Amino acid sequence: MGRRKKEPRSVHRKVIAAAASRLFQEKGVPATSMDDIAKEAGYSKATLYVYFSNKEEIVAILALESMRKLYHYISEAMEQETDTRKRYDLICQGLVKYQEEFPFYFNMALKEININFESIEDPEEAETYRVGEDINEKIKEFLQDGISCGALREGLEPLPTIFAFWGSVSGLIQLAANKEIYIKRAMGFSKLQFLSFGFDLLYRSIVSVKL
């Protein structure tokens, strides 16, 4: 521990958060104790509390990381294409990839993030809120560009449409992950075929009637 103590505070927090992330994925957040996290990270429990006051603070750090990863996948899709349908497909594909690579983060990003919007003092909370707003702006940009070029129908209210989009797309992805065997047996679809079918249905709900 002597060498560790000389390392910056941020390094210790990253080590602890990474250990907690592994345990949360294996056991779930409720079943993971601060004792468990301390052992996994190689710290004493007393030292752990020097860097995090409680488990909720560690969850907040991981929530921020999940939002950053989500923003990366969406912004990458937006940069790769200008065509509305191709952008939509890339965003959906990016979210599927995100869920497959980081299922724990995917679930965290979709759960409620308890932030006091009246007074955000914690740096991680403030950054989580900011990244979340950046994600919404990216999807808003996608909608506005699609409407401007005539690919998407006019009159779509940005924020309700964004939330409906998240609920529908994330629900399909989670359903496909949980029911993959049933989908194959009952429909004869692979997981990706089912998702492609579902994403297409959702896209048709916002496409311009002129097309």
mmCIF file of C-alpha atoms in Angstrom:
data_model
loop_
_atom_site.group_PDB
_atom_site.id
_atom_site.type_symbol
_atom_site.label_atom_id
_atom_site.label_comp_id
_atom_site.label_asym_id
_atom_site.label_seq_id
_atom_site.Cartn_x
_atom_site.Cartn_y
_atom_site.Cartn_z
ATOM 1 C CA MET A 1 0.000 0.000 0.000
ATOM 2 C CA GLY A 2 2.990 2.335 0.449
ATOM 3 C CA ARG A 3 3.385 2.923 -3.286
ATOM 4 C CA ARG A 4 -0.346 3.200 -3.762
ATOM 5 C CA LYS A 5 -0.638 6.027 -1.242
ATOM 6 C CA LYS A 6 1.688 8.144 -3.384
ATOM 7 C CA GLU A 7 -0.574 7.825 -6.406
ATOM 8 C CA PRO A 8 -3.087 10.579 -7.185
ATOM 9 C CA ARG A 9 -6.536 10.341 -5.629
ATOM 10 C CA SER A 10 -8.067 9.905 -9.100
ATOM 11 C CA VAL A 11 -6.038 6.720 -9.663
ATOM 12 C CA HIS A 12 -7.323 5.159 -6.442
ATOM 13 C CA ARG A 13 -10.896 6.045 -7.333
ATOM 14 C CA LYS A 14 -10.534 4.459 -10.783
ATOM 15 C CA VAL A 15 -9.104 1.246 -9.311
ATOM 16 C CA ILE A 16 -11.927 1.011 -6.791
ATOM 17 C CA ALA A 17 -14.612 1.844 -9.353
ATOM 18 C CA ALA A 18 -13.268 -0.807 -11.749
ATOM 19 C CA ALA A 19 -13.341 -3.409 -8.968
ATOM 20 C CA ALA A 20 -16.890 -2.402 -8.041
ATOM 21 C CA SER A 21 -17.967 -2.614 -11.676
ATOM 22 C CA ARG A 22 -16.751 -6.219 -11.900
ATOM 23 C CA LEU A 23 -18.630 -7.165 -8.751
ATOM 24 C CA PHE A 24 -21.802 -5.337 -9.774
ATOM 25 C CA GLN A 25 -21.826 -7.282 -13.032
ATOM 26 C CA GLU A 26 -21.299 -10.595 -11.245
ATOM 27 C CA LYS A 27 -23.503 -10.132 -8.175
ATOM 28 C CA GLY A 28 -25.623 -7.049 -8.777
ATOM 29 C CA VAL A 29 -25.439 -3.766 -6.883
ATOM 30 C CA PRO A 30 -27.646 -4.690 -3.871
ATOM 31 C CA ALA A 31 -25.710 -7.904 -3.155
ATOM 32 C CA THR A 32 -22.313 -6.180 -3.283
ATOM 33 C CA SER A 33 -21.029 -4.699 -0.043
ATOM 34 C CA MET A 34 -18.285 -2.154 0.588
ATOM 35 C CA ASP A 35 -16.329 -5.025 2.180
ATOM 36 C CA ASP A 36 -16.579 -6.957 -1.095
ATOM 37 C CA ILE A 37 -15.381 -3.945 -3.081
ATOM 38 C CA ALA A 38 -12.455 -3.332 -0.732
ATOM 39 C CA LYS A 39 -11.288 -6.946 -1.069
ATOM 40 C CA GLU A 40 -11.693 -6.953 -4.852
ATOM 41 C CA ALA A 41 -9.725 -3.704 -5.180
ATOM 42 C CA GLY A 42 -7.010 -4.806 -2.728
ATOM 43 C CA TYR A 43 -7.694 -2.079 -0.168
ATOM 44 C CA SER A 44 -8.629 -2.148 3.472
ATOM 45 C CA LYS A 45 -12.190 -1.085 4.208
ATOM 46 C CA ALA A 46 -10.896 1.960 6.088
ATOM 47 C CA THR A 47 -8.834 3.027 3.086
ATOM 48 C CA LEU A 48 -11.796 2.495 0.772
ATOM 49 C CA TYR A 49 -13.782 5.047 2.771
ATOM 50 C CA VAL A 50 -11.023 7.586 2.256
ATOM 51 C CA TYR A 51 -11.904 7.664 -1.447
ATOM 52 C CA PHE A 52 -15.642 6.899 -1.405
ATOM 53 C CA SER A 53 -18.049 7.741 1.371
ATOM 54 C CA ASN A 54 -20.541 5.021 0.382
ATOM 55 C CA LYS A 55 -21.544 2.564 -2.334
ATOM 56 C CA GLU A 56 -23.938 5.070 -3.895
ATOM 57 C CA GLU A 57 -21.010 7.346 -4.682
ATOM 58 C CA ILE A 58 -19.293 4.513 -6.566
ATOM 59 C CA VAL A 59 -22.503 3.800 -8.485
ATOM 60 C CA ALA A 60 -22.590 7.498 -9.439
ATOM 61 C CA ILE A 61 -19.076 7.246 -10.899
ATOM 62 C CA LEU A 62 -20.091 4.207 -12.957
ATOM 63 C CA ALA A 63 -23.284 5.915 -14.097
ATOM 64 C CA LEU A 64 -21.157 8.743 -15.465
ATOM 65 C CA GLU A 65 -18.913 6.264 -17.263
ATOM 66 C CA SER A 66 -21.971 4.567 -18.778
ATOM 67 C CA MET A 67 -23.261 7.881 -20.111
ATOM 68 C CA ARG A 68 -19.888 8.711 -21.648
ATOM 69 C CA LYS A 69 -19.776 5.372 -23.433
ATOM 70 C CA LEU A 70 -23.325 5.872 -24.687
ATOM 71 C CA TYR A 71 -22.467 9.329 -26.009
ATOM 72 C CA HIS A 72 -19.458 7.905 -27.843
ATOM 73 C CA TYR A 73 -21.542 5.304 -29.703
ATOM 74 C CA ILE A 74 -24.169 7.833 -30.750
ATOM 75 C CA SER A 75 -21.807 10.613 -31.802
ATOM 76 C CA GLU A 76 -19.742 8.103 -33.779
ATOM 77 C CA ALA A 77 -22.860 7.037 -35.710
ATOM 78 C CA MET A 78 -23.779 10.653 -36.401
ATOM 79 C CA GLU A 79 -20.318 11.431 -37.763
ATOM 80 C CA GLN A 80 -20.148 8.436 -40.086
ATOM 81 C CA GLU A 81 -23.234 9.220 -42.162
ATOM 82 C CA THR A 82 -25.428 12.110 -43.302
ATOM 83 C CA ASP A 83 -28.259 10.002 -44.792
ATOM 84 C CA THR A 84 -31.102 9.827 -42.251
ATOM 85 C CA ARG A 85 -31.913 6.123 -42.594
ATOM 86 C CA LYS A 86 -28.253 5.113 -42.546
ATOM 87 C CA ARG A 87 -27.693 7.284 -39.479
ATOM 88 C CA TYR A 88 -30.672 5.672 -37.757
ATOM 89 C CA ASP A 89 -29.399 2.177 -38.548
ATOM 90 C CA LEU A 90 -25.917 3.033 -37.264
ATOM 91 C CA ILE A 91 -27.293 4.488 -34.040
ATOM 92 C CA CYS A 92 -29.336 1.323 -33.453
ATOM 93 C CA GLN A 93 -26.385 -0.915 -34.339
ATOM 94 C CA GLY A 94 -24.157 1.075 -32.000
ATOM 95 C CA LEU A 95 -26.602 0.588 -29.148
ATOM 96 C CA VAL A 96 -26.758 -3.155 -29.830
ATOM 97 C CA LYS A 97 -22.957 -3.286 -29.752
ATOM 98 C CA TYR A 98 -22.948 -1.238 -26.552
ATOM 99 C CA GLN A 99 -25.367 -3.654 -24.855
ATOM 100 C CA GLU A 100 -23.364 -6.697 -25.959
ATOM 101 C CA GLU A 101 -20.017 -5.273 -24.836
ATOM 102 C CA PHE A 102 -21.163 -3.459 -21.701
ATOM 103 C CA PRO A 103 -24.477 -4.972 -20.471
ATOM 104 C CA PHE A 104 -23.999 -3.544 -16.992
ATOM 105 C CA TYR A 105 -23.398 -0.034 -18.314
ATOM 106 C CA PHE A 106 -26.304 -0.396 -20.738
ATOM 107 C CA ASN A 107 -28.644 -1.162 -17.856
ATOM 108 C CA MET A 108 -27.238 1.675 -15.776
ATOM 109 C CA ALA A 109 -27.697 4.206 -18.564
ATOM 110 C CA LEU A 110 -31.387 3.311 -18.808
ATOM 111 C CA LYS A 111 -32.126 3.434 -15.103
ATOM 112 C CA GLU A 112 -33.112 6.568 -13.233
ATOM 113 C CA ILE A 113 -30.147 8.711 -12.301
ATOM 114 C CA ASN A 114 -31.124 10.482 -9.088
ATOM 115 C CA ILE A 115 -29.850 14.024 -9.441
ATOM 116 C CA ASN A 116 -31.059 17.111 -7.613
ATOM 117 C CA PHE A 117 -31.648 19.335 -10.615
ATOM 118 C CA GLU A 118 -32.243 22.362 -8.391
ATOM 119 C CA SER A 119 -28.714 22.265 -7.005
ATOM 120 C CA ILE A 120 -26.087 20.041 -8.596
ATOM 121 C CA GLU A 121 -22.970 20.289 -6.453
ATOM 122 C CA ASP A 122 -21.284 16.913 -6.918
ATOM 123 C CA PRO A 123 -18.867 17.022 -9.909
ATOM 124 C CA GLU A 124 -19.835 13.527 -11.111
ATOM 125 C CA GLU A 125 -23.528 14.339 -10.939
ATOM 126 C CA ALA A 126 -23.021 17.573 -12.836
ATOM 127 C CA GLU A 127 -21.002 15.795 -15.517
ATOM 128 C CA THR A 128 -23.541 12.963 -15.790
ATOM 129 C CA TYR A 129 -26.295 15.494 -16.323
ATOM 130 C CA ARG A 130 -24.220 17.347 -18.926
ATOM 131 C CA VAL A 131 -23.393 14.188 -20.886
ATOM 132 C CA GLY A 132 -27.039 13.156 -20.777
ATOM 133 C CA GLU A 133 -28.028 16.516 -22.224
ATOM 134 C CA ASP A 134 -25.340 16.120 -24.912
ATOM 135 C CA ILE A 135 -26.846 12.749 -25.865
ATOM 136 C CA ASN A 136 -30.291 14.313 -26.136
ATOM 137 C CA GLU A 137 -28.847 17.075 -28.320
ATOM 138 C CA LYS A 138 -27.320 14.486 -30.658
ATOM 139 C CA ILE A 139 -30.647 12.720 -31.096
ATOM 140 C CA LYS A 140 -32.359 16.092 -31.496
ATOM 141 C CA GLU A 141 -29.850 16.921 -34.227
ATOM 142 C CA PHE A 142 -30.666 13.615 -35.934
ATOM 143 C CA LEU A 143 -34.401 14.404 -35.841
ATOM 144 C CA GLN A 144 -34.011 17.984 -37.038
ATOM 145 C CA ASP A 145 -31.694 17.013 -39.895
ATOM 146 C CA GLY A 146 -34.135 14.278 -40.922
ATOM 147 C CA ILE A 147 -37.078 16.672 -40.887
ATOM 148 C CA SER A 148 -35.133 19.343 -42.806
ATOM 149 C CA CYS A 149 -34.257 16.963 -45.635
ATOM 150 C CA GLY A 150 -37.809 15.560 -45.784
ATOM 151 C CA ALA A 151 -36.909 12.064 -44.584
ATOM 152 C CA LEU A 152 -38.779 12.375 -41.277
ATOM 153 C CA ARG A 153 -42.262 13.735 -40.825
ATOM 154 C CA GLU A 154 -42.809 17.264 -39.605
ATOM 155 C CA GLY A 155 -44.326 18.037 -36.220
ATOM 156 C CA LEU A 156 -42.212 15.602 -34.166
ATOM 157 C CA GLU A 157 -41.751 17.112 -30.709
ATOM 158 C CA PRO A 158 -38.043 16.589 -29.907
ATOM 159 C CA LEU A 159 -38.001 15.620 -26.210
ATOM 160 C CA PRO A 160 -41.056 13.291 -26.185
ATOM 161 C CA THR A 161 -39.798 11.703 -29.414
ATOM 162 C CA ILE A 162 -36.323 11.222 -27.928
ATOM 163 C CA PHE A 163 -37.711 9.518 -24.820
ATOM 164 C CA ALA A 164 -40.053 7.343 -26.863
ATOM 165 C CA PHE A 165 -37.094 6.404 -29.057
ATOM 166 C CA TRP A 166 -34.975 5.389 -26.047
ATOM 167 C CA GLY A 167 -37.774 3.397 -24.504
ATOM 168 C CA SER A 168 -38.595 1.555 -27.728
ATOM 169 C CA VAL A 169 -35.065 0.860 -28.969
ATOM 170 C CA SER A 170 -33.644 -0.102 -25.569
ATOM 171 C CA GLY A 171 -36.683 -2.280 -24.890
ATOM 172 C CA LEU A 172 -36.180 -4.160 -28.152
ATOM 173 C CA ILE A 173 -32.478 -4.652 -27.446
ATOM 174 C CA GLN A 174 -33.129 -5.921 -23.917
ATOM 175 C CA LEU A 175 -35.953 -8.192 -25.096
ATOM 176 C CA ALA A 176 -33.776 -9.680 -27.837
ATOM 177 C CA ALA A 177 -30.975 -10.326 -25.350
ATOM 178 C CA ASN A 178 -33.287 -11.965 -22.793
ATOM 179 C CA LYS A 179 -35.447 -13.957 -25.231
ATOM 180 C CA GLU A 180 -32.936 -14.923 -27.911
ATOM 181 C CA ILE A 181 -33.669 -18.657 -27.714
ATOM 182 C CA TYR A 182 -37.437 -18.142 -27.824
ATOM 183 C CA ILE A 183 -37.156 -15.739 -30.776
ATOM 184 C CA LYS A 184 -35.130 -18.313 -32.686
ATOM 185 C CA ARG A 185 -37.512 -21.175 -31.891
ATOM 186 C CA ALA A 186 -40.839 -19.368 -32.293
ATOM 187 C CA MET A 187 -40.031 -16.983 -35.162
ATOM 188 C CA GLY A 188 -37.045 -18.513 -36.873
ATOM 189 C CA PHE A 189 -35.235 -15.193 -36.492
ATOM 190 C CA SER A 190 -31.736 -14.676 -35.211
ATOM 191 C CA LYS A 191 -31.385 -11.951 -32.594
ATOM 192 C CA LEU A 192 -30.065 -9.513 -35.195
ATOM 193 C CA GLN A 193 -32.855 -10.358 -37.658
ATOM 194 C CA PHE A 194 -35.468 -9.692 -34.982
ATOM 195 C CA LEU A 195 -33.807 -6.400 -34.040
ATOM 196 C CA SER A 196 -33.609 -5.338 -37.679
ATOM 197 C CA PHE A 197 -37.336 -6.066 -38.035
ATOM 198 C CA GLY A 198 -38.154 -4.120 -34.867
ATOM 199 C CA PHE A 199 -35.937 -1.151 -35.690
ATOM 200 C CA ASP A 200 -37.553 -0.915 -39.114
ATOM 201 C CA LEU A 201 -41.025 -0.817 -37.545
ATOM 202 C CA LEU A 202 -39.936 1.998 -35.258
ATOM 203 C CA TYR A 203 -38.375 3.970 -38.097
ATOM 204 C CA ARG A 204 -41.598 3.743 -40.096
ATOM 205 C CA SER A 205 -43.412 5.493 -37.253
ATOM 206 C CA ILE A 206 -41.393 8.684 -37.762
ATOM 207 C CA VAL A 207 -40.709 8.565 -41.514
ATOM 208 C CA SER A 208 -42.202 11.207 -43.766
ATOM 209 C CA VAL A 209 -45.447 10.159 -45.461
ATOM 210 C CA LYS A 210 -44.074 11.778 -48.622
ATOM 211 C CA LEU A 211 -41.526 8.965 -49.004
#
